[in-house]
CSV table of C-alpha atoms in Angstrom, one decimal:
chain,number,residue,atom,x,y,z
A,1,UNK,CA,23.2,-146.2,-16.4
A,2,UNK,CA,21.2,-145.1,-13.4
A,3,UNK,CA,20.8,-148.7,-12.2
A,4,UNK,CA,24.5,-149.3,-12.7
A,5,UNK,CA,25.3,-146.2,-10.6
A,6,UNK,CA,22.9,-147.4,-7.8
A,7,UNK,CA,24.6,-150.9,-7.8
A,8,UNK,CA,28.0,-149.3,-7.6
A,9,UNK,CA,26.8,-147.1,-4.7
A,10,UNK,CA,25.6,-150.2,-2.8
A,11,UNK,CA,28.9,-152.0,-3.4
A,12,UNK,CA,30.9,-149.0,-2.3
A,13,UNK,CA,28.8,-148.6,0.9
A,14,UNK,CA,29.3,-152.4,1.7
A,15,UNK,CA,33.0,-152.1,1.1
A,16,UNK,CA,33.3,-149.0,3.3
A,17,UNK,CA,31.3,-150.8,6.0
A,18,UNK,CA,33.6,-153.8,5.9
A,19,UNK,CA,36.7,-151.6,6.0
A,20,UNK,CA,35.3,-149.6,8.9
A,21,UNK,CA,34.5,-152.8,10.8
A,22,UNK,CA,38.0,-154.2,10.2
A,23,UNK,CA,39.5,-150.9,11.3
A,24,UNK,CA,37.5,-151.0,14.5
A,25,UNK,CA,38.5,-154.6,15.2
A,26,UNK,CA,42.1,-153.8,14.6
A,27,UNK,CA,41.9,-150.8,16.9
A,28,UNK,CA,40.3,-152.9,19.6
A,29,UNK,CA,43.0,-155.6,19.3
A,30,UNK,CA,45.7,-152.9,19.6
A,31,UNK,CA,44.0,-151.4,22.6
A,32,UNK,CA,43.9,-154.9,24.2
A,33,UNK,CA,47.6,-155.3,23.5
A,34,UNK,CA,48.4,-151.9,25.0
A,35,UNK,CA,46.3,-152.6,28.1
A,36,UNK,CA,48.2,-155.9,28.6
A,37,UNK,CA,51.6,-154.1,28.2
A,38,UNK,CA,50.6,-151.4,30.7
A,39,UNK,CA,49.3,-154.0,33.2
A,40,UNK,CA,52.6,-156.0,32.9
A,41,UNK,CA,54.6,-152.8,33.4
A,42,UNK,CA,52.6,-151.9,36.5
A,43,UNK,CA,53.2,-155.3,38.0
A,44,UNK,CA,56.9,-155.1,37.2
A,45,UNK,CA,56.9,-151.6,38.9
A,46,UNK,CA,55.3,-153.0,42.0
A,47,UNK,CA,58.1,-155.6,42.3
A,48,UNK,CA,60.7,-152.8,42.0
A,49,UNK,CA,58.8,-150.7,44.7
A,50,UNK,CA,58.6,-153.7,47.0
A,51,UNK,CA,62.3,-154.5,46.5
A,52,UNK,CA,63.1,-150.9,47.4
A,53,UNK,CA,60.9,-150.9,50.5
A,54,UNK,CA,62.5,-154.2,51.7
A,55,UNK,CA,66.0,-152.9,51.2
A,56,UNK,CA,65.4,-149.5,52.7
A,57,UNK,CA,63.6,-150.8,55.8
A,58,UNK,CA,66.2,-153.6,56.3
A,59,UNK,CA,68.8,-150.9,57.1
A,60,UNK,CA,67.2,-150.3,60.5
A,61,UNK,CA,66.9,-154.0,61.4
A,62,UNK,CA,69.3,-155.4,64.0
A,63,UNK,CA,70.5,-159.0,63.7
A,64,UNK,CA,68.4,-160.3,66.7
A,65,UNK,CA,65.2,-158.9,65.1
A,66,UNK,CA,65.8,-160.2,61.6
A,67,UNK,CA,63.3,-163.0,62.0
A,68,UNK,CA,60.5,-160.8,63.3
A,69,UNK,CA,61.1,-158.3,60.5
A,70,UNK,CA,61.2,-161.2,57.9
A,71,UNK,CA,57.9,-162.6,59.2
A,72,UNK,CA,56.4,-159.1,58.8
A,73,UNK,CA,57.7,-158.7,55.3
A,74,UNK,CA,56.5,-162.1,54.1
A,75,UNK,CA,53.2,-162.0,56.0
A,76,UNK,CA,52.1,-158.4,55.7
A,77,UNK,CA,54.2,-156.2,53.4
A,78,UNK,CA,54.4,-158.4,50.3
A,79,UNK,CA,50.7,-159.5,50.3
A,80,UNK,CA,49.8,-155.8,50.5
A,81,UNK,CA,51.3,-155.5,47.0
A,82,UNK,CA,49.7,-158.7,45.9
A,83,UNK,CA,53.1,-160.4,45.7
A,84,UNK,CA,54.8,-163.2,47.5
A,85,UNK,CA,58.2,-162.8,49.2
A,86,UNK,CA,60.5,-165.4,50.6
A,87,UNK,CA,63.6,-164.8,52.6
A,88,UNK,CA,66.2,-167.4,52.7
A,89,UNK,CA,68.3,-167.0,55.9
A,90,UNK,CA,70.4,-170.1,55.2
A,91,UNK,CA,72.6,-168.0,53.0
A,92,UNK,CA,74.8,-165.2,54.0
A,93,UNK,CA,73.8,-162.5,53.2
A,94,UNK,CA,70.1,-163.5,53.3
A,95,UNK,CA,68.5,-163.9,49.9
A,96,UNK,CA,65.1,-162.4,49.1
A,97,UNK,CA,62.8,-163.8,46.4
A,98,UNK,CA,59.8,-161.8,45.2
A,99,UNK,CA,57.3,-163.7,43.2
A,100,UNK,CA,54.4,-162.6,41.0
A,101,UNK,CA,52.5,-165.7,40.4
A,102,UNK,CA,49.9,-164.0,38.2
A,103,UNK,CA,52.4,-162.6,35.7
A,104,UNK,CA,55.1,-165.2,36.2
A,105,UNK,CA,57.7,-162.6,37.2
A,106,UNK,CA,60.4,-163.0,39.8
A,107,UNK,CA,63.1,-160.9,41.4
A,108,UNK,CA,66.0,-162.1,43.6
A,109,UNK,CA,68.3,-160.0,45.6
A,110,UNK,CA,70.5,-160.1,48.7
A,111,UNK,CA,70.0,-158.2,52.0
A,112,UNK,CA,73.2,-156.3,52.2
A,113,UNK,CA,73.3,-153.4,54.7
B,1,UNK,CA,9.7,-136.5,-7.6
B,2,UNK,CA,11.5,-137.7,-10.6
B,3,UNK,CA,13.4,-141.0,-10.7
B,4,UNK,CA,16.8,-139.3,-10.6
B,5,UNK,CA,15.8,-137.4,-7.5
B,6,UNK,CA,14.7,-140.6,-5.8
B,7,UNK,CA,18.1,-142.1,-6.6
B,8,UNK,CA,19.9,-139.1,-5.1
B,9,UNK,CA,17.7,-139.3,-2.0
B,10,UNK,CA,18.5,-143.0,-1.7
B,11,UNK,CA,22.2,-142.4,-2.0
B,12,UNK,CA,22.1,-139.7,0.6
B,13,UNK,CA,20.2,-142.0,3.0
B,14,UNK,CA,22.7,-144.8,2.4
B,15,UNK,CA,25.6,-142.5,3.0
B,16,UNK,CA,24.0,-141.3,6.2
B,17,UNK,CA,23.5,-145.0,7.3
B,18,UNK,CA,27.2,-145.7,6.5
B,19,UNK,CA,28.2,-142.7,8.5
B,20,UNK,CA,26.1,-143.7,11.5
B,21,UNK,CA,27.5,-147.2,11.3
B,22,UNK,CA,31.1,-145.8,11.2
B,23,UNK,CA,30.5,-143.5,14.2
B,24,UNK,CA,29.0,-146.4,16.2
B,25,UNK,CA,31.9,-148.7,15.5
B,26,UNK,CA,34.5,-146.1,16.1
B,27,UNK,CA,32.9,-145.1,19.4
B,28,UNK,CA,32.9,-148.8,20.5
B,29,UNK,CA,36.6,-149.0,19.7
B,30,UNK,CA,37.4,-145.8,21.4
B,31,UNK,CA,35.5,-146.6,24.6
B,32,UNK,CA,37.5,-149.7,25.2
B,33,UNK,CA,37.8,-150.5,28.9
B,34,UNK,CA,40.8,-148.8,30.5
B,35,UNK,CA,43.9,-150.6,31.6
B,36,UNK,CA,43.1,-150.4,35.3
B,37,UNK,CA,46.3,-148.5,36.1
B,38,UNK,CA,48.2,-145.4,35.2
B,39,UNK,CA,51.9,-145.5,34.5
B,40,UNK,CA,52.4,-141.8,35.6
B,41,UNK,CA,50.9,-142.7,39.0
B,42,UNK,CA,53.1,-145.7,39.3
B,43,UNK,CA,56.2,-143.6,38.7
B,44,UNK,CA,55.0,-141.0,41.2
B,45,UNK,CA,54.3,-143.8,43.7
B,46,UNK,CA,57.9,-145.1,43.3
B,47,UNK,CA,59.3,-141.6,44.0
B,48,UNK,CA,57.0,-141.1,47.0
B,49,UNK,CA,58.0,-144.4,48.6
B,50,UNK,CA,61.6,-143.5,48.0
B,51,UNK,CA,61.1,-140.1,49.5
B,52,UNK,CA,59.4,-141.6,52.5
B,53,UNK,CA,62.7,-143.3,53.4
B,54,UNK,CA,65.2,-140.7,52.1
B,55,UNK,CA,63.5,-137.5,53.3
B,56,UNK,CA,64.0,-137.0,57.1
B,57,UNK,CA,60.8,-135.0,57.2
B,58,UNK,CA,58.7,-138.0,56.3
B,59,UNK,CA,59.6,-141.5,57.4
B,60,UNK,CA,62.1,-140.6,60.1
B,61,UNK,CA,59.7,-137.9,61.5
B,62,UNK,CA,56.8,-140.4,61.7
B,63,UNK,CA,59.1,-143.1,63.2
B,64,UNK,CA,60.4,-140.7,65.8
B,65,UNK,CA,56.9,-139.8,66.9
B,66,UNK,CA,55.8,-143.4,67.1
B,67,UNK,CA,58.9,-144.3,69.1
B,68,UNK,CA,58.3,-141.5,71.6
B,69,UNK,CA,54.6,-141.7,72.2
B,70,UNK,CA,53.1,-144.2,69.8
B,71,UNK,CA,51.2,-141.6,67.7
B,72,UNK,CA,51.7,-138.3,65.9
B,73,UNK,CA,50.6,-135.1,67.6
B,74,UNK,CA,49.0,-132.1,65.8
B,75,UNK,CA,52.3,-130.4,65.1
B,76,UNK,CA,53.9,-133.5,63.6
B,77,UNK,CA,50.8,-134.2,61.5
B,78,UNK,CA,50.9,-130.6,60.3
B,79,UNK,CA,54.5,-130.9,59.3
B,80,UNK,CA,54.0,-134.3,57.6
B,81,UNK,CA,51.0,-132.8,55.8
B,82,UNK,CA,53.0,-129.9,54.5
B,83,UNK,CA,55.8,-132.2,53.3
B,84,UNK,CA,53.3,-134.5,51.6
B,85,UNK,CA,51.6,-131.5,50.0
B,86,UNK,CA,55.0,-130.4,48.6
B,87,UNK,CA,55.6,-133.9,47.1
B,88,UNK,CA,52.0,-134.0,45.7
B,89,UNK,CA,52.8,-130.7,43.8
B,90,UNK,CA,56.2,-131.9,42.7
B,91,UNK,CA,54.9,-135.3,41.5
B,92,UNK,CA,52.0,-133.8,39.7
B,93,UNK,CA,49.3,-135.6,41.6
B,94,UNK,CA,46.1,-134.1,43.1
B,95,UNK,CA,46.1,-135.7,46.5
B,96,UNK,CA,48.4,-137.9,48.6
B,97,UNK,CA,47.2,-139.8,51.7
B,98,UNK,CA,49.4,-141.4,54.3
B,99,UNK,CA,48.0,-143.8,56.9
B,100,UNK,CA,50.1,-145.5,59.6
B,101,UNK,CA,49.1,-149.0,60.6
B,102,UNK,CA,45.4,-148.5,59.8
B,103,UNK,CA,45.3,-145.6,62.3
B,104,UNK,CA,46.1,-141.9,61.8
B,105,UNK,CA,45.8,-140.6,58.3
B,106,UNK,CA,47.3,-137.5,56.8
B,107,UNK,CA,45.7,-136.2,53.6
B,108,UNK,CA,47.6,-133.6,51.6
B,109,UNK,CA,46.9,-131.8,48.3
B,110,UNK,CA,43.8,-130.4,46.7
B,111,UNK,CA,41.2,-132.8,48.2
B,112,UNK,CA,38.3,-130.7,46.8
B,113,UNK,CA,39.2,-131.4,43.2
B,114,UNK,CA,37.6,-134.5,41.7
B,115,UNK,CA,40.3,-137.2,41.5
B,116,UNK,CA,40.0,-139.9,38.9
B,117,UNK,CA,42.8,-142.5,39.2
B,118,UNK,CA,44.2,-143.9,42.4
B,119,UNK,CA,47.2,-146.0,43.2
B,120,UNK,CA,48.2,-147.4,46.6
B,121,UNK,CA,51.7,-148.2,47.8
B,122,UNK,CA,53.0,-149.5,51.1
B,123,UNK,CA,56.1,-148.8,53.1
B,124,UNK,CA,57.2,-149.9,56.5
B,125,UNK,CA,58.3,-148.1,59.7
B,126,UNK,CA,60.8,-150.2,61.6
B,127,UNK,CA,60.9,-149.6,65.3
B,128,UNK,CA,63.2,-151.0,68.0
B,129,UNK,CA,65.6,-152.5,65.4
B,130,UNK,CA,62.9,-154.5,63.7
B,131,UNK,CA,61.1,-155.9,66.7
B,132,UNK,CA,58.1,-153.7,65.9
B,133,UNK,CA,57.1,-153.0,62.3
B,134,UNK,CA,54.2,-150.8,61.1
B,135,UNK,CA,52.7,-150.8,57.6
B,136,UNK,CA,52.3,-147.4,56.1
B,137,UNK,CA,49.8,-147.0,53.3
B,138,UNK,CA,50.6,-144.3,50.7
B,139,UNK,CA,47.8,-143.5,48.3
B,140,UNK,CA,48.0,-141.1,45.3
B,141,UNK,CA,45.2,-139.6,43.3
B,142,UNK,CA,45.6,-138.1,39.8
């Protein structure tokens, strides 16, 4: 009877250990998934902020300075956010494409004053 | 000690070992590396960048100073500091810093408090119709 009790105790402890380990693994996987989701959301937010900055600053740009402003946006502003921006002046109104190569996200909009 | 007492002692030890194992595993799961970003700071950053353009006491004030003399004087820096401090309070962040073109920086908020998370955003000041453009760094601490 005593031996049987001891054997049961060992089995219970082993089972509790396995369950705890599995729980910890699951929790870790959930944390990983949450971290990924938050990171994606932050990158998407950055695209939205950059889009807002481009549209707001474009309001003060005159037609003859479009190119200088465009070079600044593509060469300085967008890289500051870790993003790529391309302005297509062949269309009217000009079309802006913001690219996030890392996350594979993209935003397109037109420069309408 | 009798055999029964030994068994009870063994069982207690085994339970303690199981508890220690559980605590160690749970701690490892809980101390998972952070996400490297904070969504509340992101929202605050979006609002601050928007305010920079919409509030005449921020972007337009700085742009006017840069247009007139190329830098902000003490009065203008004080005004911008007060405005930034108000936004820091409204957005629930500890500290806000604004730096124009890698030069003059205005720090507002409770800079003495230890700040944990930081997020950096960028805006632009467009001068002379876009002929001159300055990058403005806006940093927020939580």
